[in-house]
Amino acid sequence: MGPISFVKEYWRILLLVGFVSGALLALFIPGGIMADDSLVEDESVDDNPTNLEYGLGLDGGTRISAPVIGMTAEDIDAGAVDDEDGTVDRERLTEIENTLYDELDLDTGNASVSVDDDGNVHAEVFTHEVTEEEFAAALAEADVEVDPDDIRDGVSAQTRDQIVETIQSQINAAGLSGGDAYESARLGGDYYIVTEVPDMDPDELRELLSERGVVEVRAYHPDGNGSHTNETVLEGEDIVQVDPPEPAERGTGYSVPVQVDSNAAPHFQERMNELGFTSEGIGQCSLRGDGETINFDHADTDEQYCLLTVVDGEVVDAHSMGDLADGMSAGTWANDPSFVMGAQSQQQAQTLSVNLQAGALPAPLDFGQEQTLSLSPALADQFKLYSLIIGTLSVLTVSGMVFLRYRDVRVAAPMVVTAMAEVLILLGFAALIRMPLDLSHVAGFIAVVGTGVDDLIIIADEVMDDGEVNSQKVFESRFRKAFWIIGAAAATTIIAMSPLAVLSLGDLRGFAIITILGVLIGVLITRPAYGDILQRLLTDK
Amino acid sequence: MGYFDVPEINYTRYSNRQLAAVPLAVLAVALLVLTGSFLVTGTPVQLGMDFAGGSELTVQTTSSEDEIANAFDEEPESVQAVTAPDTENQYIVQFTSTDLSALSEQAETNLEQDGDNDIVQLESTVSESFGAQTQQTALLGIAAAFLGMSVLAFLLFRTFVPSIAIVVSAFSDIVIPLAFMAVAGISLSLGTVAALLMLIGYSVDSDILLNNHILRRQGDFYESTTRAMETGVTMTVTSMSAMLVMGVTAWLFGVELLASIGIILFVGLAADLMNTYMLNLSLLRWYKFHGVRS
């Protein structure tokens, strides 16, 4: 037999062998076939003998999903975008934003007016405390007419992207490898922000997520009428580079050296000079803290010039202007705008540094509507073991039933082997695309064995129908008949499962995807091969 | 040891009416159960945490089950011990409250630690509104799957009676396990929804097989039926045994998702045996002997 006729004769089996070897390679070659380790943190230290990736349910960790608090007036007629050339009037946007802050009495960071890529202007407020009517009225103050009914719950796509990015950099900056954040669409246009980290309990993660991380520097100074006032002189976004925190050079506490953005630096310098921080205010700050917040009790006659570090509205540190005063009053500081932000403890300094690096969360998350899952690594290991046991037992049961029914090892053994090959190919595929496996996928694997064996039974019964299979022709025609049923059954399973694969029903997505893939692999690769094997064995060719 | 053979049933002894009466009666009872439960509780089936909201903790502790029940300010919905190899003193505790941090704090202060293990091994919560949305999504999913399956059945056979027979028995295959859940107190979770959808796929398998043998093959009606049954019953019984094993072991191990999928599929497949070989068969026999000519 020549090589070509050999391939022609055995192509179904060869295809199966090819796929199984491919799966084995994908599973066991270190690094995997697509050795793209740039995506994965250093996991070579893992004691994982295969290339399979495990999801939260089999590896431990915490996942919190929560929607974003806020409402949006979409595509408002702000008169800020030129219809002709698409240029954007930034000042007009800031004007609307400031009107929103004033009218609605919002905290810093709780209003946003932005332009998306298509040139549509969206106004958003990020709080529960404002109604649609109030929001519309505030916009009207800024000469933007919006019907309260057109204001929807939720925030814009841009804001969600920013939130996801910020959370990602927050978990990276906090030194948590393997964490991830993404958005998940729900029915009815709602979106949830999903955060997953391997080594944190839900309380810690919720704390990380509930801190907006809005950093400001405020100048606290005498207002000239016998009392004190403060004004924001620097915001988190004005800070471009952050160095690791270090113990303060003078006194107690810690400092975070930063670089101020060159566009913001001159204004900051000017305000410092105007307010007297660089002249009479030098060294004039005696406010002290208790390690957490700052005590503002002092006599009004006792003039204070303090730079306050404010995180999410909480004053965490106060200190006076020091060495930088000379450069500022001379006007040269802005050429090399390095600045030091203070913190009382190392913990605070660390948080401050993370917040500055990651930026502020554009909008808060609504933990009243959260969904949380947290699993200890020990229990996750148990689940891995259980999945293996449950899977093995199910396969053994199926094999046992098949042997009892056919009493013929020639029919039953290839059946079991083929069904296993199907699972192996699926596992290889999961390793190849680095699909993180969870319990739902395990259920999918077992379902695949179930449907797989069903179809093999159909093939076996059909082929062995009415006595001996004595010719190729008889076999082919019977096999084709069997295949019509299998194809129809596969099509229904795929149709029944596809809503689950598309809808965001959490755990079930993995189950549906594995089942659909398994059915496809079965119909296209393993089941035809089983037919071939059975034919060889029965016709004694 | 006993081999597994598919029994041959002498269908000529029963009229179509007699054959169809049993599955239709069971379906009617199932619908009655669901309606009753709907009238009493507001939902046809008790909703689990995924849909109604609530919290769940898996705790590792040497405290007894009673002590666990009393350790929380809110009385737990249920406390279930996990029985698995290498695992002792593990319990799954469910609550209706969604204040997860309070619950895990109470667990950590009021329960005895077991060696160096963390007391709280798993904590999970679903808020009510999240659950309500999931519920809608799941309903939509089931409806879409069912509709898709029905359309496909009609496309495959292109005649009314055999196609509607598939649709009716798939419907009954879903309704009977639902009623079973209502009676047995199994609550509807994502896992059970997956099982119900899976049932659509599985149940149609044996129906297609039967229809195919009777309508598209030559030969006597009863001969075709016997052949289809040999294959079909083997398939269904094999799947049933795999699902029973999976359901029971997963339930012992406390792996809820796999347990609910296994048990529901087992019940549904049992219902499918009855529906396929009594309801579907009687419709096909009527169609074959009376329906075609009229």
PDB file of C-alpha atoms in Angstrom, chain A residues 263-508:
ATOM      1  CA  ASN A 263       1.655  72.653  32.713  1.00  0.00           C
ATOM      2  CA  ALA A 264       0.410  72.765  36.284  1.00  0.00           C
ATOM      3  CA  ALA A 265       3.669  73.784  37.941  1.00  0.00           C
ATOM      4  CA  PRO A 266       3.682  77.529  37.069  1.00  0.00           C
ATOM      5  CA  HIS A 267       0.167  78.011  38.412  1.00  0.00           C
ATOM      6  CA  PHE A 268       1.020  76.150  41.601  1.00  0.00           C
ATOM      7  CA  GLN A 269       4.174  78.253  42.044  1.00  0.00           C
ATOM      8  CA  GLU A 270       2.201  81.453  41.478  1.00  0.00           C
ATOM      9  CA  ARG A 271      -0.464  80.537  44.036  1.00  0.00           C
ATOM     10  CA  MET A 272       2.158  79.599  46.612  1.00  0.00           C
ATOM     11  CA  ASN A 273       3.787  82.995  46.188  1.00  0.00           C
ATOM     12  CA  GLU A 274       0.454  84.873  46.266  1.00  0.00           C
ATOM     13  CA  LEU A 275      -0.755  83.124  49.382  1.00  0.00           C
ATOM     14  CA  GLY A 276       2.465  83.868  51.195  1.00  0.00           C
ATOM     15  CA  PHE A 277       3.638  80.292  51.576  1.00  0.00           C
ATOM     16  CA  THR A 278       7.059  81.189  50.223  1.00  0.00           C
ATOM     17  CA  SER A 279       7.503  84.294  52.369  1.00  0.00           C
ATOM     18  CA  GLU A 280       5.908  84.769  55.779  1.00  0.00           C
ATOM     19  CA  GLY A 281       4.561  81.202  55.732  1.00  0.00           C
ATOM     20  CA  ILE A 282       7.869  79.362  55.592  1.00  0.00           C
ATOM     21  CA  GLY A 283       7.995  76.822  58.379  1.00  0.00           C
ATOM     22  CA  GLN A 284       4.729  78.111  59.816  1.00  0.00           C
ATOM     23  CA  CYS A 285       2.776  74.931  60.292  1.00  0.00           C
ATOM     24  CA  SER A 286       2.302  73.387  63.694  1.00  0.00           C
ATOM     25  CA  LEU A 287      -0.693  71.159  62.984  1.00  0.00           C
ATOM     26  CA  ARG A 288       0.030  67.604  64.068  1.00  0.00           C
ATOM     27  CA  GLY A 289      -1.737  64.369  63.507  1.00  0.00           C
ATOM     28  CA  ASP A 290      -2.513  61.246  65.496  1.00  0.00           C
ATOM     29  CA  GLY A 291      -1.208  58.894  62.846  1.00  0.00           C
ATOM     30  CA  GLU A 292      -4.509  58.889  60.994  1.00  0.00           C
ATOM     31  CA  THR A 293      -5.924  62.369  60.576  1.00  0.00           C
ATOM     32  CA  ILE A 294      -4.846  65.904  61.452  1.00  0.00           C
ATOM     33  CA  ASN A 295      -5.944  67.923  64.419  1.00  0.00           C
ATOM     34  CA  PHE A 296      -7.114  71.398  63.347  1.00  0.00           C
ATOM     35  CA  ASP A 297      -7.578  72.833  66.849  1.00  0.00           C
ATOM     36  CA  HIS A 298      -5.585  76.011  67.075  1.00  0.00           C
ATOM     37  CA  ALA A 299      -6.202  79.619  67.993  1.00  0.00           C
ATOM     38  CA  ASP A 300      -7.276  81.786  65.050  1.00  0.00           C
ATOM     39  CA  THR A 301      -4.573  84.289  65.934  1.00  0.00           C
ATOM     40  CA  ASP A 302      -2.011  81.521  65.553  1.00  0.00           C
ATOM     41  CA  GLU A 303      -1.392  81.853  61.812  1.00  0.00           C
ATOM     42  CA  GLN A 304      -0.842  78.594  59.987  1.00  0.00           C
ATOM     43  CA  TYR A 305       0.503  78.013  56.489  1.00  0.00           C
ATOM     44  CA  CYS A 306       0.069  74.305  55.841  1.00  0.00           C
ATOM     45  CA  LEU A 307       0.115  72.157  52.733  1.00  0.00           C
ATOM     46  CA  LEU A 308      -2.451  69.427  53.349  1.00  0.00           C
ATOM     47  CA  THR A 309      -2.317  66.011  51.722  1.00  0.00           C
ATOM     48  CA  VAL A 310      -5.941  65.022  51.158  1.00  0.00           C
ATOM     49  CA  VAL A 311      -7.048  61.556  50.062  1.00  0.00           C
ATOM     50  CA  ASP A 312     -10.754  60.995  49.362  1.00  0.00           C
ATOM     51  CA  GLY A 313     -11.617  64.093  51.357  1.00  0.00           C
ATOM     52  CA  GLU A 314      -9.640  62.963  54.423  1.00  0.00           C
ATOM     53  CA  VAL A 315      -6.689  65.093  55.470  1.00  0.00           C
ATOM     54  CA  VAL A 316      -3.842  62.665  56.077  1.00  0.00           C
ATOM     55  CA  ASP A 317      -0.905  65.010  56.524  1.00  0.00           C
ATOM     56  CA  ALA A 318      -0.001  68.661  57.016  1.00  0.00           C
ATOM     57  CA  HIS A 319       3.374  70.258  56.625  1.00  0.00           C
ATOM     58  CA  SER A 320       4.860  73.646  55.933  1.00  0.00           C
ATOM     59  CA  MET A 321       6.747  74.861  52.906  1.00  0.00           C
ATOM     60  CA  GLY A 322      10.447  74.183  53.360  1.00  0.00           C
ATOM     61  CA  ASP A 323      13.446  74.241  51.056  1.00  0.00           C
ATOM     62  CA  LEU A 324      11.408  74.730  47.911  1.00  0.00           C
ATOM     63  CA  ALA A 325      10.343  78.223  48.968  1.00  0.00           C
ATOM     64  CA  ASP A 326      13.473  79.897  47.613  1.00  0.00           C
ATOM     65  CA  GLY A 327      13.099  78.438  44.141  1.00  0.00           C
ATOM     66  CA  MET A 328       9.412  79.291  44.088  1.00  0.00           C
ATOM     67  CA  SER A 329       9.771  82.889  45.105  1.00  0.00           C
ATOM     68  CA  ALA A 330      12.565  83.253  42.551  1.00  0.00           C
ATOM     69  CA  GLY A 331      10.241  81.670  39.956  1.00  0.00           C
ATOM     70  CA  THR A 332      12.746  78.948  38.992  1.00  0.00           C
ATOM     71  CA  TRP A 333      11.067  75.992  40.732  1.00  0.00           C
ATOM     72  CA  ALA A 334       8.632  75.492  37.839  1.00  0.00           C
ATOM     73  CA  ASN A 335      11.561  74.594  35.556  1.00  0.00           C
ATOM     74  CA  ASP A 336      12.273  71.507  37.631  1.00  0.00           C
ATOM     75  CA  PRO A 337       9.025  70.936  39.505  1.00  0.00           C
ATOM     76  CA  SER A 338       9.876  68.227  42.005  1.00  0.00           C
ATOM     77  CA  PHE A 339       7.762  68.239  45.115  1.00  0.00           C
ATOM     78  CA  VAL A 340       7.348  66.139  48.217  1.00  0.00           C
ATOM     79  CA  MET A 341       3.997  64.941  49.536  1.00  0.00           C
ATOM     80  CA  GLY A 342       3.764  63.981  53.176  1.00  0.00           C
ATOM     81  CA  ALA A 343       2.188  61.082  55.000  1.00  0.00           C
ATOM     82  CA  GLN A 344       2.134  60.143  58.666  1.00  0.00           C
ATOM     83  CA  SER A 345       2.878  56.442  58.438  1.00  0.00           C
ATOM     84  CA  GLN A 346       4.534  54.106  56.005  1.00  0.00           C
ATOM     85  CA  GLN A 347       1.139  52.497  55.344  1.00  0.00           C
ATOM     86  CA  GLN A 348      -0.344  55.877  54.432  1.00  0.00           C
ATOM     87  CA  ALA A 349       2.637  56.742  52.275  1.00  0.00           C
ATOM     88  CA  GLN A 350       2.285  53.435  50.452  1.00  0.00           C
ATOM     89  CA  THR A 351      -1.439  54.000  49.806  1.00  0.00           C
ATOM     90  CA  LEU A 352      -0.738  57.537  48.684  1.00  0.00           C
ATOM     91  CA  SER A 353       1.911  56.355  46.267  1.00  0.00           C
ATOM     92  CA  VAL A 354      -0.409  53.658  44.861  1.00  0.00           C
ATOM     93  CA  ASN A 355      -3.224  56.189  44.466  1.00  0.00           C
ATOM     94  CA  LEU A 356      -0.969  58.655  42.704  1.00  0.00           C
ATOM     95  CA  GLN A 357       0.457  56.062  40.347  1.00  0.00           C
ATOM     96  CA  ALA A 358      -2.848  54.395  39.504  1.00  0.00           C
ATOM     97  CA  GLY A 359      -4.835  57.588  39.364  1.00  0.00           C
ATOM     98  CA  ALA A 360      -8.210  58.068  40.951  1.00  0.00           C
ATOM     99  CA  LEU A 361     -11.128  55.771  40.306  1.00  0.00           C
ATOM    100  CA  PRO A 362     -13.322  57.978  38.093  1.00  0.00           C
ATOM    101  CA  ALA A 363     -16.504  56.810  39.808  1.00  0.00           C
ATOM    102  CA  PRO A 364     -17.351  54.802  42.913  1.00  0.00           C
ATOM    103  CA  LEU A 365     -18.666  51.235  42.749  1.00  0.00           C
ATOM    104  CA  ASP A 366     -22.033  50.320  44.209  1.00  0.00           C
ATOM    105  CA  PHE A 367     -21.347  47.573  46.727  1.00  0.00           C
ATOM    106  CA  GLY A 368     -25.047  47.384  47.553  1.00  0.00           C
ATOM    107  CA  GLN A 369     -25.422  45.397  44.349  1.00  0.00           C
ATOM    108  CA  GLU A 370     -22.280  43.362  44.504  1.00  0.00           C
ATOM    109  CA  GLN A 371     -21.622  39.733  43.841  1.00  0.00           C
ATOM    110  CA  THR A 372     -18.687  38.252  45.667  1.00  0.00           C
ATOM    111  CA  LEU A 373     -16.917  34.950  45.580  1.00  0.00           C
ATOM    112  CA  SER A 374     -13.856  34.177  47.616  1.00  0.00           C
ATOM    113  CA  LEU A 375     -12.160  30.844  47.902  1.00  0.00           C
ATOM    114  CA  SER A 376      -9.137  29.845  49.961  1.00  0.00           C
ATOM    115  CA  PRO A 377      -6.311  28.169  48.015  1.00  0.00           C
ATOM    116  CA  ALA A 378      -6.627  25.116  50.291  1.00  0.00           C
ATOM    117  CA  LEU A 379     -10.286  24.603  49.381  1.00  0.00           C
ATOM    118  CA  ALA A 380      -9.476  25.252  45.733  1.00  0.00           C
ATOM    119  CA  ASP A 381      -6.926  22.437  45.879  1.00  0.00           C
ATOM    120  CA  GLN A 382      -9.589  20.193  47.349  1.00  0.00           C
ATOM    121  CA  PHE A 383     -11.920  21.139  44.505  1.00  0.00           C
ATOM    122  CA  LYS A 384      -9.248  20.158  41.994  1.00  0.00           C
ATOM    123  CA  LEU A 385      -8.951  16.756  43.642  1.00  0.00           C
ATOM    124  CA  TYR A 386     -12.744  16.352  43.827  1.00  0.00           C
ATOM    125  CA  SER A 387     -13.128  17.266  40.166  1.00  0.00           C
ATOM    126  CA  LEU A 388     -10.604  14.618  39.264  1.00  0.00           C
ATOM    127  CA  ILE A 389     -12.367  12.004  41.412  1.00  0.00           C
ATOM    128  CA  ILE A 390     -15.838  12.917  40.154  1.00  0.00           C
ATOM    129  CA  GLY A 391     -14.649  12.933  36.556  1.00  0.00           C
ATOM    130  CA  THR A 392     -12.900   9.576  36.899  1.00  0.00           C
ATOM    131  CA  LEU A 393     -15.895   7.979  38.592  1.00  0.00           C
ATOM    132  CA  SER A 394     -18.239   9.235  35.889  1.00  0.00           C
ATOM    133  CA  VAL A 395     -16.001   7.874  33.150  1.00  0.00           C
ATOM    134  CA  LEU A 396     -15.719   4.526  34.954  1.00  0.00           C
ATOM    135  CA  THR A 397     -19.499   4.344  35.269  1.00  0.00           C
ATOM    136  CA  VAL A 398     -19.949   5.060  31.590  1.00  0.00           C
ATOM    137  CA  SER A 399     -17.335   2.421  30.677  1.00  0.00           C
ATOM    138  CA  GLY A 400     -18.958  -0.099  32.973  1.00  0.00           C
ATOM    139  CA  MET A 401     -22.376   0.434  31.429  1.00  0.00           C
ATOM    140  CA  VAL A 402     -20.997   0.143  27.922  1.00  0.00           C
ATOM    141  CA  PHE A 403     -19.221  -3.140  28.710  1.00  0.00           C
ATOM    142  CA  LEU A 404     -22.343  -4.527  30.340  1.00  0.00           C
ATOM    143  CA  ARG A 405     -24.410  -3.628  27.328  1.00  0.00           C
ATOM    144  CA  TYR A 406     -22.186  -4.875  24.524  1.00  0.00           C
ATOM    145  CA  ARG A 407     -20.297  -7.697  26.230  1.00  0.00           C
ATOM    146  CA  ASP A 408     -17.790  -7.266  23.443  1.00  0.00           C
ATOM    147  CA  VAL A 409     -14.476  -5.652  24.267  1.00  0.00           C
ATOM    148  CA  ARG A 410     -13.921  -4.930  20.573  1.00  0.00           C
ATOM    149  CA  VAL A 411     -16.908  -2.584  20.572  1.00  0.00           C
ATOM    150  CA  ALA A 412     -16.753  -1.194  24.081  1.00  0.00           C
ATOM    151  CA  ALA A 413     -13.030  -0.556  24.541  1.00  0.00           C
ATOM    152  CA  PRO A 414     -12.614   1.744  21.524  1.00  0.00           C
ATOM    153  CA  MET A 415     -15.752   3.542  22.680  1.00  0.00           C
ATOM    154  CA  VAL A 416     -14.236   4.394  26.043  1.00  0.00           C
ATOM    155  CA  VAL A 417     -10.887   5.268  24.471  1.00  0.00           C
ATOM    156  CA  THR A 418     -12.543   7.556  21.918  1.00  0.00           C
ATOM    157  CA  ALA A 419     -14.570   9.351  24.557  1.00  0.00           C
ATOM    158  CA  MET A 420     -11.398   9.908  26.585  1.00  0.00           C
ATOM    159  CA  ALA A 421      -9.594  11.180  23.501  1.00  0.00           C
ATOM    160  CA  GLU A 422     -12.342  13.755  23.131  1.00  0.00           C
ATOM    161  CA  VAL A 423     -11.741  15.066  26.638  1.00  0.00           C
ATOM    162  CA  LEU A 424      -7.984  15.023  26.057  1.00  0.00           C
ATOM    163  CA  ILE A 425      -8.298  17.103  22.899  1.00  0.00           C
ATOM    164  CA  LEU A 426     -10.529  19.559  24.751  1.00  0.00           C
ATOM    165  CA  LEU A 427      -8.042  19.842  27.607  1.00  0.00           C
ATOM    166  CA  GLY A 428      -5.262  20.412  25.104  1.00  0.00           C
ATOM    167  CA  PHE A 429      -7.304  23.124  23.485  1.00  0.00           C
ATOM    168  CA  ALA A 430      -7.957  24.753  26.868  1.00  0.00           C
ATOM    169  CA  ALA A 431      -4.209  24.703  27.599  1.00  0.00           C
ATOM    170  CA  LEU A 432      -3.441  26.098  24.163  1.00  0.00           C
ATOM    171  CA  ILE A 433      -5.667  29.129  24.442  1.00  0.00           C
ATOM    172  CA  ARG A 434      -4.905  29.417  28.163  1.00  0.00           C
ATOM    173  CA  MET A 435      -8.541  29.208  29.126  1.00  0.00           C
ATOM    174  CA  PRO A 436      -8.740  29.381  32.928  1.00  0.00           C
ATOM    175  CA  LEU A 437     -10.579  26.254  34.040  1.00  0.00           C
ATOM    176  CA  ASP A 438     -13.257  26.373  36.692  1.00  0.00           C
ATOM    177  CA  LEU A 439     -15.749  23.960  38.177  1.00  0.00           C
ATOM    178  CA  SER A 440     -18.211  24.825  35.445  1.00  0.00           C
ATOM    179  CA  HIS A 441     -15.715  23.639  32.846  1.00  0.00           C
ATOM    180  CA  VAL A 442     -15.354  20.359  34.718  1.00  0.00           C
ATOM    181  CA  ALA A 443     -19.126  19.915  34.487  1.00  0.00           C
ATOM    182  CA  GLY A 444     -18.781  20.634  30.781  1.00  0.00           C
ATOM    183  CA  PHE A 445     -16.129  17.922  30.397  1.00  0.00           C
ATOM    184  CA  ILE A 446     -18.374  15.385  32.068  1.00  0.00           C
ATOM    185  CA  ALA A 447     -21.285  16.438  29.870  1.00  0.00           C
ATOM    186  CA  VAL A 448     -19.036  15.959  26.842  1.00  0.00           C
ATOM    187  CA  VAL A 449     -18.224  12.402  27.899  1.00  0.00           C
ATOM    188  CA  GLY A 450     -21.965  11.826  28.296  1.00  0.00           C
ATOM    189  CA  THR A 451     -23.022  13.121  24.874  1.00  0.00           C
ATOM    190  CA  GLY A 452     -19.933  11.605  23.297  1.00  0.00           C
ATOM    191  CA  VAL A 453     -20.709   8.106  24.469  1.00  0.00           C
ATOM    192  CA  ASP A 454     -24.351   8.537  23.424  1.00  0.00           C
ATOM    193  CA  ASP A 455     -23.256   9.206  19.882  1.00  0.00           C
ATOM    194  CA  LEU A 456     -20.777   6.340  19.866  1.00  0.00           C
ATOM    195  CA  ILE A 457     -23.578   4.027  20.954  1.00  0.00           C
ATOM    196  CA  ILE A 458     -25.665   5.245  18.031  1.00  0.00           C
ATOM    197  CA  ILE A 459     -22.787   4.545  15.642  1.00  0.00           C
ATOM    198  CA  ALA A 460     -22.102   1.099  17.086  1.00  0.00           C
ATOM    199  CA  ASP A 461     -25.767   0.022  17.021  1.00  0.00           C
ATOM    200  CA  GLU A 462     -26.325   1.367  13.567  1.00  0.00           C
ATOM    201  CA  VAL A 463     -23.232  -0.242  12.085  1.00  0.00           C
ATOM    202  CA  MET A 464     -23.887  -3.617  13.688  1.00  0.00           C
ATOM    203  CA  ASP A 465     -27.567  -3.519  12.768  1.00  0.00           C
ATOM    204  CA  ASP A 466     -28.872  -6.589  10.928  1.00  0.00           C
ATOM    205  CA  GLY A 467     -25.996  -8.942  11.302  1.00  0.00           C
ATOM    206  CA  GLU A 468     -22.546  -8.969   9.798  1.00  0.00           C
ATOM    207  CA  VAL A 469     -20.855  -6.031   8.217  1.00  0.00           C
ATOM    208  CA  ASN A 470     -19.278  -7.759   5.257  1.00  0.00           C
ATOM    209  CA  SER A 471     -18.520  -5.036   2.802  1.00  0.00           C
ATOM    210  CA  GLN A 472     -17.187  -1.530   2.756  1.00  0.00           C
ATOM    211  CA  LYS A 473     -20.345  -0.378   0.985  1.00  0.00           C
ATOM    212  CA  VAL A 474     -22.707  -1.676   3.648  1.00  0.00           C
ATOM    213  CA  PHE A 475     -20.582  -0.083   6.339  1.00  0.00           C
ATOM    214  CA  GLU A 476     -20.438   3.287   4.600  1.00  0.00           C
ATOM    215  CA  SER A 477     -24.178   3.475   4.096  1.00  0.00           C
ATOM    216  CA  ARG A 478     -24.945   2.532   7.674  1.00  0.00           C
ATOM    217  CA  PHE A 479     -22.338   4.929   8.978  1.00  0.00           C
ATOM    218  CA  ARG A 480     -23.899   7.728   6.960  1.00  0.00           C
ATOM    219  CA  LYS A 481     -27.330   6.970   8.442  1.00  0.00           C
ATOM    220  CA  ALA A 482     -25.900   7.052  11.932  1.00  0.00           C
ATOM    221  CA  PHE A 483     -24.219  10.305  11.160  1.00  0.00           C
ATOM    222  CA  TRP A 484     -27.472  11.991  10.219  1.00  0.00           C
ATOM    223  CA  ILE A 485     -28.803  11.341  13.726  1.00  0.00           C
ATOM    224  CA  ILE A 486     -25.567  12.415  15.385  1.00  0.00           C
ATOM    225  CA  GLY A 487     -25.412  15.588  13.366  1.00  0.00           C
ATOM    226  CA  ALA A 488     -29.019  16.457  14.197  1.00  0.00           C
ATOM    227  CA  ALA A 489     -28.451  15.748  17.893  1.00  0.00           C
ATOM    228  CA  ALA A 490     -25.242  17.793  17.900  1.00  0.00           C
ATOM    229  CA  ALA A 491     -27.023  20.696  16.266  1.00  0.00           C
ATOM    230  CA  THR A 492     -29.715  20.705  18.966  1.00  0.00           C
ATOM    231  CA  THR A 493     -27.169  20.560  21.777  1.00  0.00           C
ATOM    232  CA  ILE A 494     -25.265  23.469  20.261  1.00  0.00           C
ATOM    233  CA  ILE A 495     -28.470  25.485  19.838  1.00  0.00           C
ATOM    234  CA  ALA A 496     -29.578  24.715  23.381  1.00  0.00           C
ATOM    235  CA  MET A 497     -26.217  25.738  24.803  1.00  0.00           C
ATOM    236  CA  SER A 498     -25.487  28.822  22.724  1.00  0.00           C
ATOM    237  CA  PRO A 499     -27.629  31.240  24.768  1.00  0.00           C
ATOM    238  CA  LEU A 500     -25.515  30.340  27.800  1.00  0.00           C
ATOM    239  CA  ALA A 501     -22.303  30.913  25.884  1.00  0.00           C
ATOM    240  CA  VAL A 502     -23.439  34.389  24.877  1.00  0.00           C
ATOM    241  CA  LEU A 503     -25.379  35.636  27.909  1.00  0.00           C
ATOM    242  CA  SER A 504     -23.320  36.650  30.905  1.00  0.00           C
ATOM    243  CA  LEU A 505     -24.500  34.089  33.395  1.00  0.00           C
ATOM    244  CA  GLY A 506     -21.278  33.873  35.324  1.00  0.00           C
ATOM    245  CA  ASP A 507     -20.174  30.328  35.877  1.00  0.00           C
ATOM    246  CA  LEU A 508     -22.319  28.855  33.145  1.00  0.00           C
TER     247      LEU A 508
END
